[in-house]
Amino acid sequence: MKTPLSSLPGGALLAALLLATFGAAAQPAFDMNEGTAAPVGAVVSPAFDMRKDGTGAGAARAPIFDIQGRMRWPGDPVPVPAMTAPTGAPFTMTAPGAAGASGATPQPGTAAPGDVAPFQMQPGQQIATASAKTEVAGPIAPDRFIVPVPRLRLEGESVSRSWVTYFTQQEVERPVTLLIAYVNAIYVMPELSRLRVTINGQYVTEISIASPQGPTQVKAAIPAGVLRAGGNLIRLDMQAVHRTDCSIESTYDLWMELDNELTGVSFAGGPVSPPSMVDDLPAVGVDTRGTTHIRFVHAGPIEPHQSAQMLLAAQALALRGRYSHPVVSIVGPDPGPPAPGTLNVVLGSPEDLRNAMAFPPPMAANQPLVRFVNDSRAGGTVLVLAGETARTVEAAIDRLASGSGQSDDNKVMTSSRFAPDTPFFTGAGSVRFSELGVATQEFSGRRLRMRFPIGLPADFYGAANGQARILLDAAYAPSVRPGSQLSVYVNGSLASAYMLTEPHGGLMERKVIKVPLTHFRAGINRVWIEITLDVEADEICGPGATLERQQRFVVFDSSQFVMDNFARIGTSPNLAAFVGRGFPYFQSTQPVAVVMRHDVSTVAAAATVMARLALSHEGTTLVETAPAPASLASRPVLFIGDINHIPPDVLRQVRVVDASKIRWLADPPGDGEGRGPAPTWDGSLTSSPVQFPMLDSAVRVRSGSGNDDIYGRWRDEVAGESVISTELLRFQRWVSATFGISLTFPGAGGAEEPFNPPPNTSVLLAQGFAPNSDAVWTLIAGHTDESLDAAIDDFTLPEYWLKAFGQAAAFDASNGQMDIRTASDRRFIVTEALGPSNLRLIAANWLSLNIVTYALVLVLCCIAFAIVTSLLLRRRARGGG
């Protein structure tokens, strides 16, 4: 029998109304994905989709987010957060007898840990238990790692990074899932911060950046047809917003870092078999540090001709595989299955193959063999480079390297680490931002950074004279106040700055930003443009100010980087030219003389160095590992090994102190031990997330004399009683501080002292000359053979390798620090015809570097001009009288 509401007491009537109201509100959770049911109590937000085709987020398996900010994918179980039921009378929004969220009839009892405690409005009733808790699968281990660097951290409000990863035909024919694992700063606002992933220009996924407590792995099915056999361009675009702060300094707190061990791709059915064709060598891939390991399987001692073949093969493999960071090791037979990113190689004669393999392949007479085979004793799939004689072995290596040439002479192959390939300038030229990978971008934040590399030849001689220009097409909003700044950095140093002065916004068309070549070096140069915007609203930073997305700045991809003509002549000692382009070894017509001990560790370290030099030069060179001692004085030589086995005469020629005086640490770090923070992709070597752009703090530069500070202090004290000396010193300091010119007066310093590396040095790199010629000698040494082999893996990382310059460099693998010794005595090496234009540029640079000589020559010229003019006037006067 129904009781009319009017006959109920006031309290009962109120309870009935409340019950009716909440019963009507108990609706299924809001879901944007049709056909996908969500449990009651879980708030499922639609995925953030920026695709232009207008398709729904669910079509591409875009991520969705639960109420705890964790990323989920359509089809994945959505866990329901646990709630603690209060003591006393529980409340529920579900009417008695109604079905629960899962459709099951709730049973009386207590809520199990992890289950939802239903919210009741009826006192005295027990808590209805929810359905059983759904277990969430843990992270998935990738079948292929794809991050090409030891540490990929995206920093700032708007940043992009792209690189090329290679796949085989067998891999792209399978369904592929992209796995992204990351952690971010706690200051990042997940509601507006996004990471967008595209492959070959096609959208794959976009996720909210919401993992400050630890790495979170998300997955996205790569649509069929996106991947292709060969190179695939992977691009990450991050947009980050600060939670509370509006200052420019706060943008340095925004970062997101990938977890290499959980980032990669997973194939349906499990891992695909390793590459079995030479053209698939780039698909060998990388390990969790972005390294590709070239593992030579060799039995017995290493003979000099075998080490020469390994050094040559390492060059060819690095080039053919386009490996961004190849590391060579030498192992015996039965090495076990290869780790990810490892290529097994068997090299040599038929006898070498029989010693290293269970079933060596047959070889035709006088025919080079380049073939993948499967051999259990050689570690599974192995590449065989063999021949009947040493000449045919070299022919096999040449055949391998023949397909690795760079098709475009105006590019340097860097896309496997940083795409696109680096433009290469041999003189005057220009390149558009669109070709540098810098797209048109509208920006609503406070600090925008755009990065691109520039390649220069080994005989670049323009650091003291000449300039580059940036022709900028951009605009900024009226809200941007005068005092905002555009800065250009080259290799970590500020090279140019331009102030935005228009009070009501401005439109810059082909605006010329001059960049002097002072900080450019031979090889790859890191250039980035940074725009910092000062806006009044950021200074106020009211509630919700970080949510405003008004566009403030736009840069167009029609902007250009223009390089003016520069001098071309080689100089030595010049470690920048050595690491950047393999100069002068790869420019010589004769084989490179490599002097070393033929043990496993030293040969492996030497092969790693030669592979890195081949990538820098983009070509191979023959190697002679047993040169005649009499020939060393007249040819470029590379000395590699532990410091105690380097002859004292060699140390003296490269201006390094005797080995007995070097204070090496007693226990150098071994392989994998004592490593400091891995370098980030932009070359910053500090572990702090706050990295202000300035002169690289990881590089410490010394002058030719190691006693400058001590000498200067004593000079000031001794000269204090002499008025003339005091005034000369004051004038010298004023010229140095005002114009950056160092004036050396007689008696101001002694001869250049030998370089004494710090005690924690892992790799020592130094250059000098042969005793009786201008032939360049280069030393690469470590404390021991084993420590050198272990440290050379880190030293050859491009982030470290390209920082070496000057006459000597000491690298500490434990923290990434580099001590640089500048060159005080340089010699010229003619590399091309010295035409009038080139001679003028060479003279301008030399005089700029030797300002005192330039001043004396100018004074002499003025005196000569005055004398000649006086004589002419006297002669004219006599003739007229």
Coordinates of C-alpha atoms in Angstrom, one line a residue, residues 566-818:
F566 CA 85.5 31.9 -44.0
A567 CA 89.2 31.0 -44.2
R568 CA 90.2 27.5 -45.2
I569 CA 93.5 26.2 -43.9
G570 CA 94.3 23.4 -41.5
T571 CA 95.9 24.1 -38.1
S572 CA 97.6 21.8 -35.6
P573 CA 97.5 21.0 -32.7
N574 CA 93.7 21.2 -33.1
L575 CA 91.7 18.5 -31.2
A576 CA 88.5 20.0 -32.5
A577 CA 89.4 19.2 -36.1
F578 CA 90.6 15.7 -34.9
V579 CA 87.4 14.7 -33.2
G580 CA 85.2 16.7 -35.6
R581 CA 86.5 15.4 -38.9
G582 CA 89.4 13.0 -38.2
F583 CA 92.0 15.6 -39.3
P584 CA 94.7 15.1 -40.4
Y585 CA 94.6 11.3 -40.5
F586 CA 91.6 10.8 -42.8
Q587 CA 92.9 13.4 -45.3
S588 CA 96.2 11.5 -45.8
T589 CA 96.7 9.2 -48.8
Q590 CA 98.8 6.7 -46.8
P591 CA 97.4 4.4 -44.1
V592 CA 97.1 5.7 -40.6
A593 CA 99.9 4.6 -38.4
V594 CA 98.5 3.3 -35.1
V595 CA 101.1 2.4 -32.5
M596 CA 99.7 0.2 -29.7
R597 CA 100.0 -3.1 -27.9
H598 CA 98.0 -5.9 -29.5
D599 CA 96.0 -7.1 -26.4
V600 CA 92.3 -7.4 -26.3
S601 CA 91.5 -4.2 -24.3
T602 CA 93.8 -1.9 -26.3
V603 CA 92.7 -3.2 -29.7
A604 CA 89.0 -2.8 -28.7
A605 CA 89.6 0.8 -27.5
A606 CA 91.4 1.6 -30.7
A607 CA 88.7 0.1 -32.8
T608 CA 86.1 2.2 -30.9
V609 CA 88.1 5.3 -31.6
M610 CA 88.5 4.5 -35.3
A611 CA 84.8 3.8 -35.6
R612 CA 84.0 7.2 -34.1
L613 CA 86.5 9.0 -36.4
A614 CA 85.0 7.3 -39.4
L615 CA 81.6 8.6 -38.5
S616 CA 83.0 12.1 -38.0
H617 CA 84.7 12.0 -41.4
E618 CA 82.0 9.9 -43.1
G619 CA 84.6 7.6 -44.7
T620 CA 87.1 4.9 -44.0
T621 CA 90.9 4.8 -44.1
L622 CA 93.4 2.1 -44.1
V623 CA 95.3 1.3 -40.9
E624 CA 98.8 0.1 -40.3
T625 CA 99.3 -1.3 -36.8
A626 CA 103.0 -2.4 -37.3
P627 CA 104.6 0.7 -38.9
A628 CA 108.3 0.9 -39.4
P629 CA 109.8 3.0 -36.5
A630 CA 111.9 5.0 -39.0
S631 CA 108.8 6.2 -40.8
L632 CA 107.0 7.6 -37.7
A633 CA 109.0 10.9 -37.8
S634 CA 107.5 11.9 -41.2
R635 CA 103.9 10.8 -41.0
P636 CA 100.8 11.3 -38.8
V637 CA 100.7 8.8 -36.0
L638 CA 98.1 7.7 -33.5
F639 CA 99.4 6.4 -30.2
I640 CA 96.9 4.4 -28.1
G641 CA 97.4 2.6 -24.8
D642 CA 98.0 2.8 -21.1
I643 CA 100.2 5.7 -20.1
N644 CA 103.0 3.5 -18.6
H645 CA 103.6 1.9 -22.0
I646 CA 103.8 5.2 -23.9
P647 CA 107.5 6.1 -24.7
P648 CA 108.8 9.2 -22.9
D649 CA 109.8 10.7 -26.2
V650 CA 106.2 10.6 -27.4
L651 CA 104.9 12.3 -24.2
R652 CA 107.5 15.0 -24.7
Q653 CA 106.4 15.6 -28.3
V654 CA 102.7 15.9 -27.3
R655 CA 103.7 18.1 -24.4
V656 CA 102.5 15.9 -21.6
V657 CA 104.5 15.3 -18.4
D658 CA 106.4 12.1 -17.9
A659 CA 104.2 9.2 -16.9
S660 CA 106.0 8.9 -13.6
K661 CA 104.8 12.4 -12.7
I662 CA 101.1 11.9 -13.5
R663 CA 99.1 11.4 -10.3
W664 CA 96.7 8.8 -11.5
L665 CA 94.2 7.5 -9.1
A666 CA 95.1 4.2 -7.5
D667 CA 91.8 2.6 -8.3
P668 CA 90.3 3.9 -11.5
P669 CA 86.6 3.2 -12.1
G670 CA 85.9 0.0 -14.0
D671 CA 83.3 -0.7 -16.6
G672 CA 80.0 0.6 -15.4
E673 CA 81.4 1.7 -12.0
G674 CA 81.9 5.3 -11.0
R675 CA 79.9 6.6 -13.9
G676 CA 78.5 10.1 -13.3
P677 CA 75.2 11.3 -14.7
A678 CA 74.6 10.5 -18.3
P679 CA 74.7 13.5 -20.7
T680 CA 71.3 14.9 -21.8
W681 CA 70.6 15.3 -25.5
D682 CA 71.3 19.0 -25.5
G683 CA 74.8 18.5 -24.2
S684 CA 74.2 19.7 -20.7
L685 CA 76.2 17.5 -18.3
T686 CA 74.9 18.5 -15.0
S687 CA 72.3 16.4 -13.2
S688 CA 70.4 19.3 -11.8
P689 CA 67.1 20.0 -13.6
V690 CA 67.8 23.7 -13.5
Q691 CA 70.3 24.3 -16.3
F692 CA 70.8 27.9 -17.2
P693 CA 72.3 28.3 -20.7
M694 CA 75.9 29.6 -20.3
L695 CA 79.4 28.6 -20.9
D696 CA 79.5 24.8 -20.4
S697 CA 80.4 24.3 -16.7
A698 CA 81.6 20.8 -17.5
V699 CA 84.6 22.2 -19.5
R700 CA 87.5 23.8 -17.7
V701 CA 90.0 25.6 -20.0
R702 CA 93.6 26.1 -19.1
S703 CA 96.2 28.2 -20.9
G704 CA 99.6 27.0 -22.1
S705 CA 101.2 27.8 -18.8
G706 CA 99.9 26.1 -15.7
N707 CA 101.1 28.8 -13.3
D708 CA 99.2 31.9 -14.6
D709 CA 97.5 32.6 -11.4
I710 CA 100.5 32.2 -9.2
Y711 CA 102.7 34.2 -11.6
G712 CA 100.2 37.0 -11.7
R713 CA 100.0 37.3 -7.9
W714 CA 103.8 37.4 -7.5
R715 CA 104.2 39.8 -10.4
D716 CA 101.8 42.3 -8.8
E717 CA 103.6 42.1 -5.5
V718 CA 107.1 42.5 -7.0
A719 CA 106.1 45.3 -9.3
G720 CA 104.4 47.2 -6.5
E721 CA 107.4 49.4 -5.9
S722 CA 108.0 50.4 -9.5
V723 CA 105.8 53.1 -10.9
I724 CA 106.5 52.3 -14.5
S725 CA 105.9 48.5 -14.0
T726 CA 102.7 49.3 -12.2
E727 CA 101.4 51.5 -14.9
L728 CA 102.3 48.9 -17.6
L729 CA 100.5 46.2 -15.7
R730 CA 97.4 48.5 -15.3
F731 CA 97.4 49.2 -19.0
Q732 CA 97.8 45.5 -19.8
R733 CA 94.8 44.6 -17.5
W734 CA 92.7 47.4 -19.0
V735 CA 93.3 46.3 -22.6
S736 CA 92.6 42.6 -21.6
A737 CA 89.4 43.5 -19.8
T738 CA 88.1 46.0 -22.4
F739 CA 89.0 44.4 -25.7
G740 CA 89.8 40.8 -24.7
I741 CA 93.4 41.2 -25.9
S742 CA 96.3 39.7 -24.0
L743 CA 99.4 41.8 -24.2
T744 CA 102.6 40.0 -23.3
F745 CA 105.5 42.2 -22.4
P746 CA 109.1 41.0 -22.2
G747 CA 109.6 38.8 -19.1
A748 CA 105.9 38.3 -18.6
G749 CA 106.1 34.5 -18.8
G750 CA 108.2 31.5 -19.5
A751 CA 107.9 28.7 -22.0
E752 CA 104.9 26.5 -22.2
E753 CA 104.9 23.8 -19.5
P754 CA 103.9 20.2 -20.2
F755 CA 100.3 19.3 -19.5
N756 CA 99.7 17.5 -16.2
P757 CA 96.3 15.9 -16.3
P758 CA 94.2 15.8 -13.1
P759 CA 94.4 12.6 -10.9
N760 CA 90.9 11.6 -11.8
T761 CA 91.6 11.5 -15.5
S762 CA 90.0 8.5 -17.3
V763 CA 91.1 9.4 -20.9
L764 CA 93.9 11.7 -21.9
L765 CA 93.9 13.2 -25.4
A766 CA 96.9 15.3 -26.6
Q767 CA 98.5 16.4 -29.8
G768 CA 101.9 17.5 -30.9
F769 CA 104.4 17.2 -33.7
A770 CA 107.0 14.7 -34.8
P771 CA 110.6 15.5 -33.8
N772 CA 111.9 16.4 -37.2
S773 CA 108.8 17.4 -39.2
D774 CA 105.3 18.9 -39.0
A775 CA 103.6 15.5 -39.0
V776 CA 100.9 15.4 -36.3
W777 CA 101.1 13.0 -33.4
T778 CA 98.0 12.3 -31.3
L779 CA 98.0 10.4 -28.0
I780 CA 95.0 8.6 -26.5
A781 CA 95.9 7.2 -23.1
G782 CA 94.4 5.8 -19.9
H783 CA 95.6 4.6 -16.6
T784 CA 95.6 1.0 -17.6
D785 CA 94.5 -0.9 -20.7
E786 CA 91.3 -2.1 -19.0
S787 CA 90.4 1.3 -17.6
L788 CA 91.0 2.9 -21.0
D789 CA 88.7 0.4 -22.7
A790 CA 86.0 1.0 -20.2
A791 CA 86.2 4.8 -20.2
I792 CA 86.5 5.1 -24.0
D793 CA 82.9 4.0 -24.2
D794 CA 81.7 7.1 -22.4
F795 CA 84.3 9.4 -24.0
T796 CA 83.2 8.6 -27.5
L797 CA 79.6 9.6 -26.8
P798 CA 79.0 12.6 -29.1
E799 CA 77.9 14.7 -26.1
Y800 CA 81.4 14.3 -24.7
W801 CA 83.5 13.6 -27.8
L802 CA 82.7 16.9 -29.5
K803 CA 83.7 19.0 -26.5
A804 CA 87.4 18.3 -27.0
F805 CA 89.4 21.1 -28.5
G806 CA 92.8 22.8 -28.0
Q807 CA 96.1 21.0 -27.6
A808 CA 95.1 18.5 -24.8
A809 CA 92.0 17.3 -23.1
A810 CA 91.6 15.2 -19.9
F811 CA 88.2 13.4 -19.5
D812 CA 86.8 12.2 -16.2
A813 CA 84.3 9.4 -16.8
S814 CA 82.9 9.6 -13.3
N815 CA 81.4 13.0 -13.7
G816 CA 81.8 14.0 -17.3
Q817 CA 84.2 16.8 -16.6
M818 CA 86.7 17.8 -19.3

